[in-house]
Amino acid sequence: MRLTDREQGGVIILEPKGKIMGGPDASLLHDKLYECIESDKKRVVIDLAQVDWMNSTGLGILISSYTTLRNHDGELKLANVTDKIQSLLTITKLVTVFEAHDSVDAAIKSFD
Amino acid sequence: MKKPVISGNRIVVPSDQEYLSDVDAFLEGTLRGFGGEESIIADIAISVSELVNNAMLHGNKSSEDKSVTVEISRVNGSVRISVSDEGGGFDPSNVADPLAEENLLKEVGRGLFIVRSLMDKVDIEATDKGTAIIVTKALRQS
């Protein structure tokens, strides 16, 4: 997995790319998230458009991001969830946990 | 330091998650050679990544001296994949229900559940040399 980030309208957008399967992937996203929290940037969107697939480790990373932000009075939203990831969120019932939007812009607007 | 070893349709990797991407590249290349549909290749790749992760972490306890072996074979229109470790085995009935309300926000514990959801068949064989999990999946949707 590769990870880039940008800021738009006061919201941090994290853009993972490739496959999220374990190993160094977890610390990469986790470290970036804590960097955001320490900079008092607690509105975060994870844009999943360029994630080929993820396994349960990837889902664990999303849950960790969600709970970490929530525990610091922040909020996490997902954008551009692909069919493959949507299917995993559905079978694991995590679709009931995450707020997902069809685009990054829609996710950003939802913070207002 | 040990390195991944590929021999025919088999790859043996040390118990280090650094090598997950080697297994994935080997697996996806082999499955494309078998003519699998892309969506099904992704389902198999997700499942095998779960099994290899489990074999490294829970089976072999990340011991550098122990390896994980992945063997792929084509059986008519399906693929059969065996993932084996050199650990002490496990009891799948001890795995907590990941769909239970109290487990929903746990970061781990969904791997085998996802494998069972995505694959057509899952068999677990425990021996005194370790655990082998064998999954089967049709390469194309009927």
CSV table of N, CA, C and O in Angstrom, one decimal, chain B residues 36-83:
chain,number,residue,atom,x,y,z
B,36,GLY,N,-8.5,-17.4,-14.5
B,36,GLY,CA,-9.6,-17.0,-13.5
B,36,GLY,C,-10.1,-15.6,-13.8
B,36,GLY,O,-9.4,-14.8,-14.3
B,37,GLU,N,-11.4,-15.4,-13.4
B,37,GLU,CA,-12.0,-14.1,-13.5
B,37,GLU,C,-11.3,-13.1,-12.5
B,37,GLU,O,-11.0,-13.6,-11.4
B,38,GLU,N,-11.2,-11.8,-12.9
B,38,GLU,CA,-10.5,-10.9,-12.0
B,38,GLU,C,-11.1,-10.8,-10.7
B,38,GLU,O,-10.4,-10.7,-9.6
B,39,SER,N,-12.5,-10.7,-10.6
B,39,SER,CA,-13.1,-10.6,-9.3
B,39,SER,C,-12.9,-11.8,-8.5
B,39,SER,O,-12.8,-11.7,-7.2
B,40,ILE,N,-12.9,-13.0,-9.1
B,40,ILE,CA,-12.6,-14.2,-8.3
B,40,ILE,C,-11.2,-14.3,-7.9
B,40,ILE,O,-10.9,-14.7,-6.7
B,41,ILE,N,-10.3,-13.8,-8.7
B,41,ILE,CA,-8.9,-13.8,-8.3
B,41,ILE,C,-8.7,-12.9,-7.1
B,41,ILE,O,-8.0,-13.3,-6.2
B,42,ALA,N,-9.4,-11.8,-7.1
B,42,ALA,CA,-9.3,-10.9,-5.9
B,42,ALA,C,-9.9,-11.6,-4.7
B,42,ALA,O,-9.3,-11.5,-3.6
B,43,ASP,N,-11.0,-12.3,-4.8
B,43,ASP,CA,-11.6,-13.0,-3.6
B,43,ASP,C,-10.6,-14.0,-3.1
B,43,ASP,O,-10.4,-14.2,-1.9
B,44,ILE,N,-9.9,-14.7,-4.0
B,44,ILE,CA,-9.0,-15.8,-3.6
B,44,ILE,C,-7.7,-15.1,-3.0
B,44,ILE,O,-7.2,-15.6,-1.9
B,45,ALA,N,-7.3,-14.0,-3.6
B,45,ALA,CA,-6.1,-13.3,-3.0
B,45,ALA,C,-6.4,-12.8,-1.6
B,45,ALA,O,-5.5,-12.9,-0.7
B,46,ILE,N,-7.6,-12.2,-1.4
B,46,ILE,CA,-8.0,-11.8,-0.1
B,46,ILE,C,-7.9,-13.0,0.9
B,46,ILE,O,-7.3,-12.9,2.0
B,47,SER,N,-8.5,-14.1,0.5
B,47,SER,CA,-8.6,-15.2,1.4
B,47,SER,C,-7.2,-15.8,1.7
B,47,SER,O,-6.9,-16.1,2.9
B,48,VAL,N,-6.4,-15.9,0.7
B,48,VAL,CA,-5.1,-16.5,0.9
B,48,VAL,C,-4.2,-15.5,1.8
B,48,VAL,O,-3.5,-16.0,2.7
B,49,SER,N,-4.4,-14.2,1.6
B,49,SER,CA,-3.7,-13.3,2.5
B,49,SER,C,-4.1,-13.5,3.9
B,49,SER,O,-3.3,-13.4,4.9
B,50,GLU,N,-5.4,-13.7,4.2
B,50,GLU,CA,-5.9,-14.0,5.5
B,50,GLU,C,-5.2,-15.3,6.1
B,50,GLU,O,-4.7,-15.3,7.2
B,51,LEU,N,-5.2,-16.3,5.3
B,51,LEU,CA,-4.7,-17.6,5.8
B,51,LEU,C,-3.2,-17.5,6.0
B,51,LEU,O,-2.7,-18.1,7.0
B,52,VAL,N,-2.4,-16.8,5.1
B,52,VAL,CA,-1.0,-16.7,5.3
B,52,VAL,C,-0.7,-15.8,6.6
B,52,VAL,O,0.2,-16.1,7.4
B,53,ASN,N,-1.5,-14.7,6.7
B,53,ASN,CA,-1.3,-13.9,7.9
B,53,ASN,C,-1.5,-14.7,9.2
B,53,ASN,O,-0.7,-14.7,10.1
B,54,ASN,N,-2.6,-15.5,9.2
B,54,ASN,CA,-2.9,-16.4,10.4
B,54,ASN,C,-1.8,-17.4,10.6
B,54,ASN,O,-1.4,-17.6,11.7
B,55,ALA,N,-1.3,-18.0,9.5
B,55,ALA,CA,-0.3,-19.0,9.6
B,55,ALA,C,1.0,-18.4,10.2
B,55,ALA,O,1.7,-19.0,11.1
B,56,MET,N,1.3,-17.2,9.7
B,56,MET,CA,2.6,-16.6,10.2
B,56,MET,C,2.4,-16.2,11.7
B,56,MET,O,3.3,-16.5,12.5
B,57,LEU,N,1.3,-15.5,12.0
B,57,LEU,CA,1.2,-14.9,13.3
B,57,LEU,C,0.7,-15.9,14.4
B,57,LEU,O,1.3,-16.0,15.5
B,58,HIS,N,-0.4,-16.6,14.1
B,58,HIS,CA,-1.0,-17.5,15.1
B,58,HIS,C,-0.4,-18.9,15.0
B,58,HIS,O,-0.2,-19.6,16.0
B,59,GLY,N,-0.1,-19.4,13.8
B,59,GLY,CA,0.4,-20.8,13.7
B,59,GLY,C,1.9,-20.8,14.1
B,59,GLY,O,2.3,-21.5,15.1
B,60,ASN,N,2.7,-20.1,13.4
B,60,ASN,CA,4.2,-20.1,13.6
B,60,ASN,C,4.6,-19.1,14.6
B,60,ASN,O,5.8,-19.0,14.9
B,61,LYS,N,3.7,-18.3,15.2
B,61,LYS,CA,4.0,-17.3,16.2
B,61,LYS,C,5.2,-16.4,15.7
B,61,LYS,O,6.1,-16.0,16.5
B,62,SER,N,5.2,-16.1,14.4
B,62,SER,CA,6.2,-15.2,13.8
B,62,SER,C,7.6,-15.7,14.0
B,62,SER,O,8.6,-14.9,13.9
B,63,SER,N,7.8,-17.0,14.3
B,63,SER,CA,9.1,-17.6,14.4
B,63,SER,C,9.9,-17.6,13.1
B,63,SER,O,9.4,-18.1,12.1
B,64,GLU,N,11.1,-17.0,13.1
B,64,GLU,CA,11.9,-16.9,11.8
B,64,GLU,C,12.3,-18.3,11.4
B,64,GLU,O,12.7,-18.5,10.2
B,65,ASP,N,12.3,-19.3,12.3
B,65,ASP,CA,12.7,-20.6,11.9
B,65,ASP,C,11.6,-21.4,11.2
B,65,ASP,O,11.9,-22.5,10.7
B,66,LYS,N,10.4,-20.9,11.3
B,66,LYS,CA,9.3,-21.6,10.7
B,66,LYS,C,8.8,-20.9,9.4
B,66,LYS,O,8.8,-19.7,9.3
B,67,SER,N,8.3,-21.8,8.5
B,67,SER,CA,7.8,-21.3,7.2
B,67,SER,C,6.4,-21.5,7.0
B,67,SER,O,5.7,-22.3,7.7
B,68,VAL,N,5.8,-20.8,6.0
B,68,VAL,CA,4.4,-21.0,5.6
B,68,VAL,C,4.5,-21.5,4.1
B,68,VAL,O,5.2,-20.9,3.3
B,69,THR,N,3.8,-22.6,3.8
B,69,THR,CA,3.8,-23.1,2.4
B,69,THR,C,2.4,-22.9,1.8
B,69,THR,O,1.4,-23.2,2.4
B,70,VAL,N,2.5,-22.4,0.6
B,70,VAL,CA,1.2,-22.2,-0.2
B,70,VAL,C,1.3,-23.0,-1.5
B,70,VAL,O,2.3,-22.9,-2.2
B,71,GLU,N,0.4,-23.9,-1.7
B,71,GLU,CA,0.4,-24.8,-2.9
B,71,GLU,C,-0.9,-24.6,-3.6
B,71,GLU,O,-2.0,-24.6,-3.1
B,72,ILE,N,-0.8,-24.4,-4.9
B,72,ILE,CA,-1.9,-24.1,-5.8
B,72,ILE,C,-2.1,-25.2,-6.8
B,72,ILE,O,-1.1,-25.6,-7.5
B,73,SER,N,-3.3,-25.7,-7.0
B,73,SER,CA,-3.5,-26.7,-8.1
B,73,SER,C,-4.9,-26.5,-8.7
B,73,SER,O,-5.8,-25.9,-8.1
B,74,ARG,N,-4.9,-26.8,-10.0
B,74,ARG,CA,-6.2,-26.6,-10.7
B,74,ARG,C,-6.9,-27.9,-10.8
B,74,ARG,O,-6.3,-29.0,-11.2
B,75,VAL,N,-8.2,-27.9,-10.4
B,75,VAL,CA,-9.0,-29.2,-10.4
B,75,VAL,C,-10.2,-28.9,-11.2
B,75,VAL,O,-11.1,-28.2,-10.8
B,76,ASN,N,-10.2,-29.3,-12.5
B,76,ASN,CA,-11.3,-29.0,-13.4
B,76,ASN,C,-11.4,-27.5,-13.5
B,76,ASN,O,-10.5,-26.8,-13.8
B,77,GLY,N,-12.6,-27.0,-13.2
B,77,GLY,CA,-12.8,-25.5,-13.3
B,77,GLY,C,-12.6,-24.8,-12.0
B,77,GLY,O,-12.9,-23.6,-11.9
B,78,SER,N,-12.0,-25.4,-11.1
B,78,SER,CA,-11.7,-24.8,-9.8
B,78,SER,C,-10.2,-24.7,-9.4
B,78,SER,O,-9.4,-25.4,-10.1
B,79,VAL,N,-9.9,-24.0,-8.4
B,79,VAL,CA,-8.6,-23.9,-7.9
B,79,VAL,C,-8.6,-24.4,-6.5
B,79,VAL,O,-9.6,-24.1,-5.7
B,80,ARG,N,-7.6,-25.2,-6.1
B,80,ARG,CA,-7.5,-25.7,-4.8
B,80,ARG,C,-6.2,-25.1,-4.2
B,80,ARG,O,-5.1,-25.3,-4.8
B,81,ILE,N,-6.3,-24.5,-3.1
B,81,ILE,CA,-5.1,-23.9,-2.5
B,81,ILE,C,-4.9,-24.3,-1.0
B,81,ILE,O,-5.9,-24.3,-0.2
B,82,SER,N,-3.7,-24.8,-0.7
B,82,SER,CA,-3.4,-25.3,0.6
B,82,SER,C,-2.4,-24.3,1.2
B,82,SER,O,-1.4,-23.9,0.6
B,83,VAL,N,-2.7,-23.8,2.5
B,83,VAL,CA,-1.8,-22.9,3.2
B,83,VAL,C,-1.5,-23.7,4.5
B,83,VAL,O,-2.3,-23.9,5.3
